[in-house]
C-alpha positions in Angstrom: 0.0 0.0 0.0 2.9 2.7 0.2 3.9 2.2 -3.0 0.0 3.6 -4.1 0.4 6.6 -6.2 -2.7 8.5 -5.0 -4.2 10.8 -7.8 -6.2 13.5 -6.5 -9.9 14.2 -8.6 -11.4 16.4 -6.1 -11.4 19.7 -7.9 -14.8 20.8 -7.0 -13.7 20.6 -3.6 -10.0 22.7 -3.7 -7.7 23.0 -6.8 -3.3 23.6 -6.1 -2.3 26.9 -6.8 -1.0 26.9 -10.3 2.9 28.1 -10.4 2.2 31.0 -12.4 -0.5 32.3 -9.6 2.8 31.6 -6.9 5.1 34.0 -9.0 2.8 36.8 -9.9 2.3 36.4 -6.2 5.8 36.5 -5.1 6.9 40.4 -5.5 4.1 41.1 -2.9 5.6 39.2 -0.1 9.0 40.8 -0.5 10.4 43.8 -1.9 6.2 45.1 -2.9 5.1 45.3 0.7 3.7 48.3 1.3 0.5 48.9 2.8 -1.9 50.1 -0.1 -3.9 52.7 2.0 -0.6 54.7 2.8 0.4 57.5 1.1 4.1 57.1 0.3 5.6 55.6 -2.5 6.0 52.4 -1.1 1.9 52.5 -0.2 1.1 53.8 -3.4 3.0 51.3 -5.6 1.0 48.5 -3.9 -2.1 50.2 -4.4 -1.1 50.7 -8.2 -1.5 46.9 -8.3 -4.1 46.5 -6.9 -6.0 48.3 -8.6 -4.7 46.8 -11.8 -5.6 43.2 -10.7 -8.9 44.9 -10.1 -9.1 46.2 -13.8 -7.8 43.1 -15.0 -10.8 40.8 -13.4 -13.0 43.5 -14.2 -12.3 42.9 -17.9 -12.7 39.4 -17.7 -16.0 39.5 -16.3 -17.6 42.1 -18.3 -18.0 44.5 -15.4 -16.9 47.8 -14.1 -13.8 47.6 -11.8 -15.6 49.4 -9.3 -18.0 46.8 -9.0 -15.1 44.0 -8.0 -14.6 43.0 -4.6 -12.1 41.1 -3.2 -13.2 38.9 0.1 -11.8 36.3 1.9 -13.9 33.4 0.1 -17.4 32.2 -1.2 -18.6 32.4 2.6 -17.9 36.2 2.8 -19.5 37.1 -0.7 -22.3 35.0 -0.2 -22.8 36.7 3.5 -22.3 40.6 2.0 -24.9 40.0 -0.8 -27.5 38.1 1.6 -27.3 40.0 4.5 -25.9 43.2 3.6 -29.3 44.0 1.5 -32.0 42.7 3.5 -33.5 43.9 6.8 -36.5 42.9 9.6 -39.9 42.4 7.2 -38.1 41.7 3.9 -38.8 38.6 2.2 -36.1 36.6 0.5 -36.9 33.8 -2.3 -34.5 31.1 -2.5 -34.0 27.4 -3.2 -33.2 24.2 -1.4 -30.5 23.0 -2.6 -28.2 26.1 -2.1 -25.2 26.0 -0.3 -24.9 26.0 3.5 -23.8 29.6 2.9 -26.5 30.6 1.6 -28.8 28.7 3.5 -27.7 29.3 6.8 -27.2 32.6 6.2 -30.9 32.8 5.1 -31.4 31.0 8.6 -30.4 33.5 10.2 -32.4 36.4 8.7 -35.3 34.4 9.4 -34.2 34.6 13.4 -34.3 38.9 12.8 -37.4 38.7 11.1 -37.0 38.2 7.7 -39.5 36.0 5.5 -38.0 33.2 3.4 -39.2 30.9 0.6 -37.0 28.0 -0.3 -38.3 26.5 -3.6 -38.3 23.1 -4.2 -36.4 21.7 -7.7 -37.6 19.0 -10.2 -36.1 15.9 -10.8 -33.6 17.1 -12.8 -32.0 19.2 -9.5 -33.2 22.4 -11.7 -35.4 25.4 -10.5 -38.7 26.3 -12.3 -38.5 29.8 -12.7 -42.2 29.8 -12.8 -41.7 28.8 -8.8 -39.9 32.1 -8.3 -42.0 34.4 -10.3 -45.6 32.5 -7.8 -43.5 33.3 -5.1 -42.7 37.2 -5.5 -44.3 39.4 -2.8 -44.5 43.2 -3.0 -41.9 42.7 0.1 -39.7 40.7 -2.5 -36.1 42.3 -1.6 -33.7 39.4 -2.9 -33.2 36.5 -5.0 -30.2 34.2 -4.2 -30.3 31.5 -6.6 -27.0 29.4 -7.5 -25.7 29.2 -10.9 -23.8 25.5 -10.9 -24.7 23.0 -7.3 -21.6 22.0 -6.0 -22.9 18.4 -5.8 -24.8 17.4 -9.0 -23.5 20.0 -11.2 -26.7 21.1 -12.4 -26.9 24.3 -14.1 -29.6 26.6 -12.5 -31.4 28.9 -15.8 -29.9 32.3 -14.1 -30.1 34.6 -16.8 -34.2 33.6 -16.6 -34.4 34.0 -13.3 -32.2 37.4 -13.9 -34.9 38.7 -16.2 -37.7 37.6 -13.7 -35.4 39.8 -11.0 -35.1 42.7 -13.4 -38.7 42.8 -14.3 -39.6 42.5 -10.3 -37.3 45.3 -9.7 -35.6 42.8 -7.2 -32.1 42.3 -6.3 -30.5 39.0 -8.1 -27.8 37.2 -6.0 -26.0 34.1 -7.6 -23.5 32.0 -6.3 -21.0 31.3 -8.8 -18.4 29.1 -7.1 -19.1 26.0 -8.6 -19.3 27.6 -12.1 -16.7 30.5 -12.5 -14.1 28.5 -14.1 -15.8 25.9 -15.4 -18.5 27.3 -17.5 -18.5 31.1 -19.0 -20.1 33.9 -16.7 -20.6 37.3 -17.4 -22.7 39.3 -14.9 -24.1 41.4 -17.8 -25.6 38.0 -19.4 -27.0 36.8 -16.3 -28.3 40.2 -15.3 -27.4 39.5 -11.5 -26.5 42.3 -9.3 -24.6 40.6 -7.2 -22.6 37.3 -7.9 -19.8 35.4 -5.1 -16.9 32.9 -6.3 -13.8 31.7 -4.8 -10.5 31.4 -6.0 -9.6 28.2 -4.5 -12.1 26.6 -6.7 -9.7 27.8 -9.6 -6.1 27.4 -8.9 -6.1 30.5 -6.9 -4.8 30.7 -3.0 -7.4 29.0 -0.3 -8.6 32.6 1.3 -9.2 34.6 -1.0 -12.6 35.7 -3.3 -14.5 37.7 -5.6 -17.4 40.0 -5.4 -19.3 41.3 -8.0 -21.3 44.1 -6.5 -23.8 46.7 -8.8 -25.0 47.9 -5.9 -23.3 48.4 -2.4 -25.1 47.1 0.3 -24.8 47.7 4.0 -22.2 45.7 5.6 -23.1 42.9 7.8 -20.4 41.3 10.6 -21.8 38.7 11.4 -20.7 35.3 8.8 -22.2 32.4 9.0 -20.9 29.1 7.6 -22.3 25.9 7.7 -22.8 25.4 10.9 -20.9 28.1 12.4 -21.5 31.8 13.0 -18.2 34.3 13.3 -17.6 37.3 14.5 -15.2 39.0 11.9 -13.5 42.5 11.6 -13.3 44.5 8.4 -9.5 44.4 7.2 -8.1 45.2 4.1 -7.3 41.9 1.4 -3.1 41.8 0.9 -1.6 42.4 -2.2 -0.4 38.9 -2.9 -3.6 37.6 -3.3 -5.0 40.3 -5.3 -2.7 39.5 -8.1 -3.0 35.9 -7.4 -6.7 36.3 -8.5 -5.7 38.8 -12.0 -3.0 36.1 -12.9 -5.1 32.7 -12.3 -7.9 34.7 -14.2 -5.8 35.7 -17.2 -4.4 32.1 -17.5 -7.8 30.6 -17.7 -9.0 33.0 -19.9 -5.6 32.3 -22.5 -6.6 28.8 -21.7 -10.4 28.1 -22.1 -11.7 32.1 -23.2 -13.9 31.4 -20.4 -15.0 34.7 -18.4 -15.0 34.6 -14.7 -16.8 36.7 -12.1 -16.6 38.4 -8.5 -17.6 40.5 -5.3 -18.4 43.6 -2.4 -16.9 47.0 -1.5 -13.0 47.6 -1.1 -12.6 45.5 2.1 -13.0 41.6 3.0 -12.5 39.9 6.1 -10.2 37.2 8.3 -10.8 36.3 11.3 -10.0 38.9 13.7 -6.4 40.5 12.9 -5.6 43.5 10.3 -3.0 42.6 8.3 
């Protein structure tokens, strides 16, 4: 049995960072140090770059750089876009099959108040948009709907569900995770306000997200994962990982022409420190 050469096939689950993410990364943990909200040259050169991954993952999803967050994970984005819209008395629609994200995190705005509808799929693991449009309510603030389930695969119709959204003048949240990377996704196409992914999905580092944001919702500190609920503090996302996220997106894009998407407002969070 030691002899076994073990092959791993779990790349829904975590992917290795790709060697070309680790150098793009590299400058930032050495000479490029310097904290990007300073004012000096040192602060300012960092911040040149990040805002350059910024622009690059901006191009790649077909969305304005000032609509691209960068977050700690999945989690995070899916947290922001949930609770960072909705308050006591909204209603939510949403499925049952999302992930625990999601789920728990529409959990918990039941506990403040909230009103939730999870609807059901079809054999086919797929959402009937009719199901959403029955369930709108003139309280209707927020649609989370996943685009790919992380465990069948199944394809959710978004950009139907986007135009349901649209004509509803409700917010659209999807969570992209199992998708970006895999299948194209362009937030314009979709017509989501709001869309999560994480780069670990994607030969990016463990820790670090995207965002997609057309609006900018209220920030929420309390996370809740699984079955877990954190209290985190707003920090600002390093440098190394920002490019990490522009490089692995730019490779995949050479690779597959596939666009990829993101996340929420300038800060992201990790546990308790500031970096």
């Amino acid at each position: 049995m030691s002899s076994m050469r073990r092959v791993y096939l779990d790349n829904n689950a975590s992917t290795p960072v790709l060697p070309e993410v680790v150098e793009a990364m590299r400058p930032y943990f050495g000479e490029t140090f310097g904290n990007a909200s300073s004012i000096h040259h040192h602060g300012q050169e960092t911040r040149a770059a990040v805002e350059r991954a910024r622009d690059s993952v901006a191009r790649l999803l077909g969305c304005r750089a000032s609509e691209v967050v960068f977050t700690s994970g999945g989690t995070e984005g899916d947290n922001l876009a949930i609770a960072g819209l909705v308050k006591a008395g909204d209603h939510v629609i949403s499925s049952s099959i999302e992930h625990h994200a999601v789920l728990n995190s529409c959990k918990h705005l039941e506990a403040l108040g909230c009103e939730v509808t999870y609807v059901p799929v079809d054999g086919r693991g797929l959402v009937d948009p009719g199901d959403i449009r029955r369930a709108l309510r003139p309280t209707t603030k927020l649609l989370s709907i996943m685009m790919a389930n992380n465990e069948t695969g199944v394809l959710q119709p978004v950009e139907e569900i986007g135009r349901i959204a649209a004509q509803s003048d409700v917010y659209f949240h999807t969570d992209a995770v199992q998708a970006a990377g895999k299948v194209a996704v362009n937030v314009q196409k979709i017509g989501c306000d709001l869309l999560s992914i994480s780069g670990h999905k994607m030969h990016a580092p463990q820790g670090a997200g995207l965002y997609m944001s057309g609006k900018e919702p209220a920030c929420s500190r309390c996370f809740t994962a699984g079955a877990t609920s954190v209290r985190v503090a707003l920090v600002r996302r390093t440098c190394p990982e920002l490019w990490a996220w522009a490089k692995q997106q730019s490779w995949r894009w050479k690779l597959s022409n596939l666009v990829m998407t993101a996340t929420w407002p300038r800060c992201a969070t990790d546990s308790n420190r500031e970096f």
